[in-house]
CSV table of C-alpha atoms in Angstrom, one decimal:
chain,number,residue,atom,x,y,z
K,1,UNK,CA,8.5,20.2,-9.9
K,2,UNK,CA,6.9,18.7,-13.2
K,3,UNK,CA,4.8,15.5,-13.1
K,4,UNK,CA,7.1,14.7,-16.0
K,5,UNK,CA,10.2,14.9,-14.1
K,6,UNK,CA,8.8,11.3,-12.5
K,7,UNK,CA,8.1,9.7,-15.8
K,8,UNK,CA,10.3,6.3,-16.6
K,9,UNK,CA,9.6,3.8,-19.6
K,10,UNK,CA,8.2,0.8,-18.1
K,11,UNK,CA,7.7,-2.5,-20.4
K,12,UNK,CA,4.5,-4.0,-19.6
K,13,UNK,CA,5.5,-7.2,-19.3
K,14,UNK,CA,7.2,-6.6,-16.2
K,15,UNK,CA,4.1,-5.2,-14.2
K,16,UNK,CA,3.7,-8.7,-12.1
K,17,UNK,CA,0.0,-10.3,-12.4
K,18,UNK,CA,0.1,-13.1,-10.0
K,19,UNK,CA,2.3,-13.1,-6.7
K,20,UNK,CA,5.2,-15.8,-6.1
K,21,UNK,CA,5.1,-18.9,-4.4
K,22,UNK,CA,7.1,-17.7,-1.3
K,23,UNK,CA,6.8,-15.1,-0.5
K,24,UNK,CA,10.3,-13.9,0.9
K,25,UNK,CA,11.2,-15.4,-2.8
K,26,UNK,CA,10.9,-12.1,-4.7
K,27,UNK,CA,14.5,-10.0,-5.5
K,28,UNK,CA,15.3,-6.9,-3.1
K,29,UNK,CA,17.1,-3.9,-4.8
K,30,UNK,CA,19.1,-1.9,-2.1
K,31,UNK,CA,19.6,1.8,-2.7
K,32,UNK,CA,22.0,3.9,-0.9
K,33,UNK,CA,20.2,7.2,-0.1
K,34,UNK,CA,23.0,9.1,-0.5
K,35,UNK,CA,25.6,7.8,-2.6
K,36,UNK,CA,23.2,6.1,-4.9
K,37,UNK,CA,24.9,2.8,-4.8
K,38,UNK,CA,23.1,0.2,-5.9
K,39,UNK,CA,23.0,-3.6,-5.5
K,40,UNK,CA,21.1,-7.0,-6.0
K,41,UNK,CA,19.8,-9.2,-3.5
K,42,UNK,CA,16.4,-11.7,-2.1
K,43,UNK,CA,14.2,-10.5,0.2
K,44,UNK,CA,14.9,-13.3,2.8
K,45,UNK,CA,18.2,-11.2,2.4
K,46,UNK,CA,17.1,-8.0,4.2
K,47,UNK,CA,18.0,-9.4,8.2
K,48,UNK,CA,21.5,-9.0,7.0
K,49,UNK,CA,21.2,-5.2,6.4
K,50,UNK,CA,19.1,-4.6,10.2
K,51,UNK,CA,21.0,-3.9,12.7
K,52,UNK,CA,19.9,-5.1,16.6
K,53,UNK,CA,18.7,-1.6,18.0
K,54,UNK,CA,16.3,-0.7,14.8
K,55,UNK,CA,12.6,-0.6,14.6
K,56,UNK,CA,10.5,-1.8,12.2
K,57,UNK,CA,7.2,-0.1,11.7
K,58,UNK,CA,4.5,-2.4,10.0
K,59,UNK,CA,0.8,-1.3,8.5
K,60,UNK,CA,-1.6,-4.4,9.6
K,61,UNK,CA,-4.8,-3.2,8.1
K,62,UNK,CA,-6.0,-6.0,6.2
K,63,UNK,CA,-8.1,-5.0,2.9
K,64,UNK,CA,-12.0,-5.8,2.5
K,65,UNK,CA,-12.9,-8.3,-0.1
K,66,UNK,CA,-14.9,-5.0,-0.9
K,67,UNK,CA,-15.4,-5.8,-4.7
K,68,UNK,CA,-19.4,-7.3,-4.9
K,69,UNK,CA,-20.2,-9.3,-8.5
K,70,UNK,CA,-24.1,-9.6,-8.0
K,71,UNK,CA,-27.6,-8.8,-10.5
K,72,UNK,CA,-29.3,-6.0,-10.9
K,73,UNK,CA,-33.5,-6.5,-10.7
K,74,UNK,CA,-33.5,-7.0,-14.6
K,75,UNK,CA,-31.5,-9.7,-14.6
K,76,UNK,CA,-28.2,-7.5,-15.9
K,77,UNK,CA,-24.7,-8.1,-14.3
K,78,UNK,CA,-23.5,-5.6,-12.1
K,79,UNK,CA,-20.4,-4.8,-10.0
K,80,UNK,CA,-20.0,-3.0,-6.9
K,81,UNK,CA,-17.0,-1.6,-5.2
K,82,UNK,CA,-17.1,-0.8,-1.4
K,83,UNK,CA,-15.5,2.8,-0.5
K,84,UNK,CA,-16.4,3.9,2.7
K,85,UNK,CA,-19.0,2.8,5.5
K,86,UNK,CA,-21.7,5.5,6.3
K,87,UNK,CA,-22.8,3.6,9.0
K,88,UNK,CA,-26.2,1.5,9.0
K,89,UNK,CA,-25.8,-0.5,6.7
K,90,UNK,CA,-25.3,2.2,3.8
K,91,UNK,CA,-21.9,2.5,1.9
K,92,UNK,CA,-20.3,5.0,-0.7
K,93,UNK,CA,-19.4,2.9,-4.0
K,94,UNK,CA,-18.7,2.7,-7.7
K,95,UNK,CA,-21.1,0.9,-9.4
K,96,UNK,CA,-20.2,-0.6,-12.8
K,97,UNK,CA,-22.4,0.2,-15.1
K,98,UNK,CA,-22.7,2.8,-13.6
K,99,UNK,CA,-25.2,5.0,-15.5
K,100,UNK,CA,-28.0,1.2,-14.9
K,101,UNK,CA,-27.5,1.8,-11.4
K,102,UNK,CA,-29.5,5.0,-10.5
K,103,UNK,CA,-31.0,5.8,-7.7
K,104,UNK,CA,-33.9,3.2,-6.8
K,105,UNK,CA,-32.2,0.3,-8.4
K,106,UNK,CA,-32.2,-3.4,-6.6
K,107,UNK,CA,-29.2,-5.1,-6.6
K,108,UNK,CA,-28.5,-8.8,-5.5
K,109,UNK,CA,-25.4,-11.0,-4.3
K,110,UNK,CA,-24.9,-14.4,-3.6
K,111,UNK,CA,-28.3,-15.8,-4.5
K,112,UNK,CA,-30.0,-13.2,-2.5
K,113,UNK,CA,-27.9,-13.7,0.7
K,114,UNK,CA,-27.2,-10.2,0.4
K,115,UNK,CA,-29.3,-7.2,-1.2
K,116,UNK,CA,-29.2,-3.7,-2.1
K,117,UNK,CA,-31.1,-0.3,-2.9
K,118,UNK,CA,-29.0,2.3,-4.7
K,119,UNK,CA,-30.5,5.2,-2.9
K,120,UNK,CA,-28.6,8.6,-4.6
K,121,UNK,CA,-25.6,9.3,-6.7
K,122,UNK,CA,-23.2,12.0,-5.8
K,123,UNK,CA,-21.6,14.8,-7.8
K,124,UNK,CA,-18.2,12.8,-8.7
K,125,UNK,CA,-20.4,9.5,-10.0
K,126,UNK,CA,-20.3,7.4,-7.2
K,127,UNK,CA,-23.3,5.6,-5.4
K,128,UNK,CA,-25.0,5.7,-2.3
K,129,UNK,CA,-25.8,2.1,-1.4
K,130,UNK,CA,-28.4,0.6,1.1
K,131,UNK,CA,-27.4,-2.9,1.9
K,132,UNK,CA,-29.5,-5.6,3.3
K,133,UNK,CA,-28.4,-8.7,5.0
K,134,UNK,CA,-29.3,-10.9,8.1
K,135,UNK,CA,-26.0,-11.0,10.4
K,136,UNK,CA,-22.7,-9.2,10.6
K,137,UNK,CA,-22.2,-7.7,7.6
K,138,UNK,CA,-18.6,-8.4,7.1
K,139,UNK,CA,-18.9,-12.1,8.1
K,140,UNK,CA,-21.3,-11.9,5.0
K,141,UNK,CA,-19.0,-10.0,2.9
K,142,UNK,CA,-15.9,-12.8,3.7
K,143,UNK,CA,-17.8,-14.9,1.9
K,144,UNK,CA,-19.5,-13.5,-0.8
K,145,UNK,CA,-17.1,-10.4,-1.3
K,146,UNK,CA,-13.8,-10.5,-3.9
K,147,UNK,CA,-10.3,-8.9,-3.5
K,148,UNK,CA,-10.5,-5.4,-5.2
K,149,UNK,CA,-7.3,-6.0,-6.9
K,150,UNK,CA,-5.8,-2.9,-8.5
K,151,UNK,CA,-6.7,-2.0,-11.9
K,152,UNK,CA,-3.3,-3.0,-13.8
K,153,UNK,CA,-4.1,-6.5,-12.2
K,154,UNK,CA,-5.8,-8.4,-14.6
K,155,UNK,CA,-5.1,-12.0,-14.0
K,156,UNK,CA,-7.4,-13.7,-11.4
K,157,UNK,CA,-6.0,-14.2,-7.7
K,158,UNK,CA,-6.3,-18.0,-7.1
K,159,UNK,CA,-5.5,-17.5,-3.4
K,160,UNK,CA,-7.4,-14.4,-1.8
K,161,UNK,CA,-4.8,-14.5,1.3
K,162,UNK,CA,-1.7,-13.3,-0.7
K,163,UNK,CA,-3.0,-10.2,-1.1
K,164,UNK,CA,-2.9,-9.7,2.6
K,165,UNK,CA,0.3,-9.3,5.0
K,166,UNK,CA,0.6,-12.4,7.3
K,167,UNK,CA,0.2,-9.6,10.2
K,168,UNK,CA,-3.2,-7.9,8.6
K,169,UNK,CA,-5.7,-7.6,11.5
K,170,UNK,CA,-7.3,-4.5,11.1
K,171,UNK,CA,-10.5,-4.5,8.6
K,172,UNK,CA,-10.5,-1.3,6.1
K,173,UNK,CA,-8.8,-1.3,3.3
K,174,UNK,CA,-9.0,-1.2,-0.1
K,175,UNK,CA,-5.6,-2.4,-1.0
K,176,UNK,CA,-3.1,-3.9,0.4
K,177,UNK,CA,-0.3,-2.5,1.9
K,178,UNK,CA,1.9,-4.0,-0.7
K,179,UNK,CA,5.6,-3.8,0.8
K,180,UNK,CA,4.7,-6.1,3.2
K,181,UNK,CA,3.9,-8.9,1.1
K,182,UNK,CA,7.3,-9.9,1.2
K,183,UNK,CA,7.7,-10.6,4.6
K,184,UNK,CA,7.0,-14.6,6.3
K,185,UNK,CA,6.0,-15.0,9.9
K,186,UNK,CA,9.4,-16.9,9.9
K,187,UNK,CA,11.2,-13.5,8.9
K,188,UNK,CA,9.7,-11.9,11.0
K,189,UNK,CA,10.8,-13.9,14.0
K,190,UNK,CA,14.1,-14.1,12.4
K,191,UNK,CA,14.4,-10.4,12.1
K,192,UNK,CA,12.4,-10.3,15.8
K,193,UNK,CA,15.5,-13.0,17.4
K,194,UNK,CA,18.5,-10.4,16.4
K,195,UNK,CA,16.8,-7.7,18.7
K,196,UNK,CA,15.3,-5.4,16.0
K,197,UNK,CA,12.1,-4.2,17.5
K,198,UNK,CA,8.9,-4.4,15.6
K,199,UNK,CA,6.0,-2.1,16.2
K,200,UNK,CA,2.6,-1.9,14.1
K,201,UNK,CA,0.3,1.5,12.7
K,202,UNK,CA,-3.0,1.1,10.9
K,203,UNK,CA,-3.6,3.1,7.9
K,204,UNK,CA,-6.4,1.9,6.0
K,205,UNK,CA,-5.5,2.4,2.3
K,206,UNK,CA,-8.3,4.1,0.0
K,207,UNK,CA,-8.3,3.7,-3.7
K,208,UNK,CA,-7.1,7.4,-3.8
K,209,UNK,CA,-3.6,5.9,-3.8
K,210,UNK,CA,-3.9,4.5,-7.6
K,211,UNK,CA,-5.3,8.2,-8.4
K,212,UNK,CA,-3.3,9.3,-10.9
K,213,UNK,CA,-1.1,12.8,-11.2
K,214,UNK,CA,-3.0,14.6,-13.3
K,215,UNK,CA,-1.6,18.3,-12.7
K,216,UNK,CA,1.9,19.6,-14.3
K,217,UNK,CA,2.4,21.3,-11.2
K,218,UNK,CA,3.2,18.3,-8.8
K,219,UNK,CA,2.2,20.5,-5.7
K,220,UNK,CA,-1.3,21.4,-7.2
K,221,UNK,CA,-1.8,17.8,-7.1
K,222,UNK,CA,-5.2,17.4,-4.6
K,223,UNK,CA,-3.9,14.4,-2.0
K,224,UNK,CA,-6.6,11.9,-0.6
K,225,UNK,CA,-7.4,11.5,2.9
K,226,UNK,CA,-6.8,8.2,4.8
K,227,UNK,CA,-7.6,7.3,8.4
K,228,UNK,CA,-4.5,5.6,10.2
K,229,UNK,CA,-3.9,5.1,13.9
K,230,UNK,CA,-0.3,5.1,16.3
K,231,UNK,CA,-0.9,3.5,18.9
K,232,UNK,CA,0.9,3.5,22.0
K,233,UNK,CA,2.8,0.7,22.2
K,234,UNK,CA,4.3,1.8,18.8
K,235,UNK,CA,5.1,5.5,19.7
K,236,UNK,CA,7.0,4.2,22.7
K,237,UNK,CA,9.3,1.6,20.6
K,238,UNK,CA,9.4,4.3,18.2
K,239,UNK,CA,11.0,6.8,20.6
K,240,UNK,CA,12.8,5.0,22.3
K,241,UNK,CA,15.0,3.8,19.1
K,242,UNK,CA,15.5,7.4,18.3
K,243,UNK,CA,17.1,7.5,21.4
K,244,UNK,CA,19.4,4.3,21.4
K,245,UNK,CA,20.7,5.3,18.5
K,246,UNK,CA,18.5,2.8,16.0
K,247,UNK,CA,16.9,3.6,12.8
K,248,UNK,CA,13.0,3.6,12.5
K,249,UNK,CA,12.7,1.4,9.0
K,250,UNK,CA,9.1,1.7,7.5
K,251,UNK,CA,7.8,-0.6,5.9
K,252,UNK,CA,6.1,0.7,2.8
K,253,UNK,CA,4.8,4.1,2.1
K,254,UNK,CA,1.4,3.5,4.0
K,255,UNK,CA,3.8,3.5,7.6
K,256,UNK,CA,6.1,5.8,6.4
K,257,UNK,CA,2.7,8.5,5.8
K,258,UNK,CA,1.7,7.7,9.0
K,259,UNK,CA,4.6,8.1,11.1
K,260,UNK,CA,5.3,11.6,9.3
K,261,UNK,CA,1.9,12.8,9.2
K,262,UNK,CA,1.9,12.3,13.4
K,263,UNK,CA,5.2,13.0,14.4
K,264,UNK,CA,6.8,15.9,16.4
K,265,UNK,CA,9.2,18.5,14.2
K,266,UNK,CA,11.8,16.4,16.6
K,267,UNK,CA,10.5,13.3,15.4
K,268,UNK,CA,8.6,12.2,18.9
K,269,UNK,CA,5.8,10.1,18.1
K,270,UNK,CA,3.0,10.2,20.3
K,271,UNK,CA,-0.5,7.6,20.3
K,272,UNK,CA,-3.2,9.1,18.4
K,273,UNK,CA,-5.3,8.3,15.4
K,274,UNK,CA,-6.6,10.6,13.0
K,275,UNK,CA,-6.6,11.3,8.8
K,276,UNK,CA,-3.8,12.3,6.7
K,277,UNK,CA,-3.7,13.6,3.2
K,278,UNK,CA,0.2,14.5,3.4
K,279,UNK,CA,2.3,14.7,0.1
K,280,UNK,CA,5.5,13.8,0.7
K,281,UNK,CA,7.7,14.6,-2.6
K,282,UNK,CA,11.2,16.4,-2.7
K,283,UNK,CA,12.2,18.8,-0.7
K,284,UNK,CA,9.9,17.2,2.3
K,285,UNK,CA,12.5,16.6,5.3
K,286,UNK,CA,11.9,13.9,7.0
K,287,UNK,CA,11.2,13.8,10.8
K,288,UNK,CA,11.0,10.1,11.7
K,289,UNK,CA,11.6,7.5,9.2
K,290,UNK,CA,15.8,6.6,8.3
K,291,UNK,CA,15.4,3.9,6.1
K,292,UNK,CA,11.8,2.5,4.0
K,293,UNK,CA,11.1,-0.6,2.2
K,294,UNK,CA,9.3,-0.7,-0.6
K,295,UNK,CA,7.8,-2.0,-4.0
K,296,UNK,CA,8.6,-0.2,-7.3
K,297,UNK,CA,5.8,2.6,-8.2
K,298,UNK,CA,3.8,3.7,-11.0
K,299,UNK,CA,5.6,6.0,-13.3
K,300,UNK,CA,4.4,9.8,-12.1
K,301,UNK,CA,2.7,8.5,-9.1
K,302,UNK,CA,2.6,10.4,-5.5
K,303,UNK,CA,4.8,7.6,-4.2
K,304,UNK,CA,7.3,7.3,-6.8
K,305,UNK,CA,8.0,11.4,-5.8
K,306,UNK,CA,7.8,10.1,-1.9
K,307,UNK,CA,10.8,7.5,-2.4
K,308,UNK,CA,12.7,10.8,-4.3
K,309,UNK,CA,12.0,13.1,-1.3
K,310,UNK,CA,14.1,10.0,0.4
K,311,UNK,CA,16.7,8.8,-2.0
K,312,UNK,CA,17.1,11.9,-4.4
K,313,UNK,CA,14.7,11.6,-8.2
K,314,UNK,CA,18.4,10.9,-9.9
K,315,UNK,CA,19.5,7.7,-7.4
K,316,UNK,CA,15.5,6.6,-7.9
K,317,UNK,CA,15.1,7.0,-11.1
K,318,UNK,CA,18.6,5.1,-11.6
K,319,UNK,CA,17.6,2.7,-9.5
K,320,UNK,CA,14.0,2.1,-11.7
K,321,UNK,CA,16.4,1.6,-15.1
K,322,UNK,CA,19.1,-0.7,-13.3
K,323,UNK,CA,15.6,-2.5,-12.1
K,324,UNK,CA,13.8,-2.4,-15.3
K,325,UNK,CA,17.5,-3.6,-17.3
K,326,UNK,CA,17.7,-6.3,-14.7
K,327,UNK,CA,13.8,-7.3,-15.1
K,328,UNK,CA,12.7,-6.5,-11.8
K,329,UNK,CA,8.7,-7.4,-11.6
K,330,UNK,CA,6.9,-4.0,-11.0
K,331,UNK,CA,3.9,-2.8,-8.4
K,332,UNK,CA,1.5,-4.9,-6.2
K,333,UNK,CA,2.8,-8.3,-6.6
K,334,UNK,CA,6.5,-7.6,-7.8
K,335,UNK,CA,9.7,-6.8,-6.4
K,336,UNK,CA,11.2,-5.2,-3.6
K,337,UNK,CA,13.7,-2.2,-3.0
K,338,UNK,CA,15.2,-1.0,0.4
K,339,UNK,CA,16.4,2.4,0.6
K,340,UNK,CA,18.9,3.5,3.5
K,341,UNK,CA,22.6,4.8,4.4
K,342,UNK,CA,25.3,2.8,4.7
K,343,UNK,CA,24.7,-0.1,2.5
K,344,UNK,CA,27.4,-2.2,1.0
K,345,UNK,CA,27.6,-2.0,-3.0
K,346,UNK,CA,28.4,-5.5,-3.1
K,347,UNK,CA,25.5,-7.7,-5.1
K,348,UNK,CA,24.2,-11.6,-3.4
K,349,UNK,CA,23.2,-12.5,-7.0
């Protein structure tokens, strides 16, 4: 398939820049998987489309404030971003400006509360960094570290929280799982009361997932690699919906990656932890996962061709112009869709 088979016009104006007030506020577009059907409701909405023996499978990694605004020794601005913890204090980053940050170059943050030696550059630009600090280094980071917001963001986040899931707990990513913004701890224990069980995975979330398609040939398309966990707890809750009958519903393509990189052909889910660099785009069958929720995607992105492997490309990219007609806000901080069988055509708004 051609990356070009994914592309949709998208007015900028509807890319959302700040998240709303509630939460459970923003609109939910439900998608029929297989008829296509397609209708408008809230997100406070979605209880009314669970049923009592499903499963809901949640991603709680909770993203680093990994985005350092410090000095360089001269006195010049710089800007690091946080990739990927070598251990010891040292970290892979991009550096910005990147070509005044060679190897040997002093950096400070935080009025010298934290330091740094760039101590070599790699073959694809980014930096080995040396930090120095007295303490735990993310205590230090919490304070001193910004929300690496992604890079169609540009409006400053007032409140660093709503860029986290009110069930993040694990430390490690470097954005949010963003489906899961919607959700309250009072929907949660709304959804919880009806007797739909809810089970968490960890996938921490690299900044490979804003890498854009840059191949014709979708499947030439070189996937990143993410570390996510099942624990067991999960794989049990898991299986034993498949049993009863119930419908595992991911939410967002971060859980839905992990259950279907892990699971059995049959679907069995078993505990383990490991990395994943699947591509899921059409033709994938799917082993685990009935039913996702989800934000709208970047046109010709890797997850925009995950939610076709689901819902067919037509019914998504129908969907995306009934959205984009109806002025549906778009990506991190926008709406929501929820793609299943069995939904009812008939609109709440």
């Amino acid at each position: 398939m051609k990356k070009s088979d994914f592309y949709f016009d998208l007015p900028e104006e509807l890319i959302a820049q700040t998240p709303l007030e509630r939460r459970d506020a923003s609109r939910l577009l439900t998608l029929d998987k297989t008829t296509g059907a397609v209708a408008h409701h809230h997100f406070y909405d979605l209880p009314q489309f669970l049923r009592p023996n499903d499963c809901l499978v949640l991603n709680d990694s909770r993203v680093l404030p990994a985005r350092l605004l410090g000095h360089r020794s001269t006195g010049g601005a710089v800007e690091v971003l946080l990739l990927r913890d070598l251990g010891d204090g040292k970290w892979e980053c991009l550096t910005r400006p990147g070509r005044k940050t060679q190897p040997g170059t002093a950096l400070s943050f935080g009025d010298g509360e934290l330091t740094a030696t760039v101590v070599d550059a790699i073959a694809d630009g980014n930096k080995i960094v040396q930090f120095h600090y007295d303490g735990i280094f993310l205590e230090v980071l919490e304070r001193l570290g910004k929300m690496p917001l992604p890079p169609y963001i540009k409006a400053e986040l007032q409140d660093q929280e709503r860029y986290q899931t009110v069930y993040s707990r694990e430390l490690g990513s470097a954005a949010a799982p963003t489906a899961g913004l919607h959700f309250t701890k009072e929907l949660l224990q709304q959804i919880a009361d009806m007797g739909v069980k809810i089970g968490y995975v960890t996938l921490h979330v690299g900044l490979g997932t804003f890498r854009p398609v840059k191949e014709d040939e979708i499947e030439d398309h070189p996937m990143h690699s993410e570390f996510c966990i099942i624990p067991e707890e999960t794989a049990r809750m898991v299986n034993e919906t498949k049993a009863n009958g119930g419908r595992v519903v991911c939410i967002g393509t971060t859980s839905c990656r992990t259950v279907e990189s892990f699971a059995d052909p049959d679907g069995t889910l078993r505990a383990q932890s490991g990395w994943t660099d699947i591509f899921i785009y059409p033709g994938y069958k799917f082993k685990c996962m009935d039913a996702l929720v989800t934000n709208f995607h970047l046109p010709e992105s890797t997850l925009i061709m995950l939610v076709s492997a689901l819902a067919g490309r037509e019914h998504i990219l129908n969907a995306y112009k009934i959205a984009v007609e109806n002025r549906y806000r778009f990506f991190s901080f926008g709406d929501a869709m929820f793609i299943a069988d069995g939904l009812d055509a008939g609109s709440a708004e």
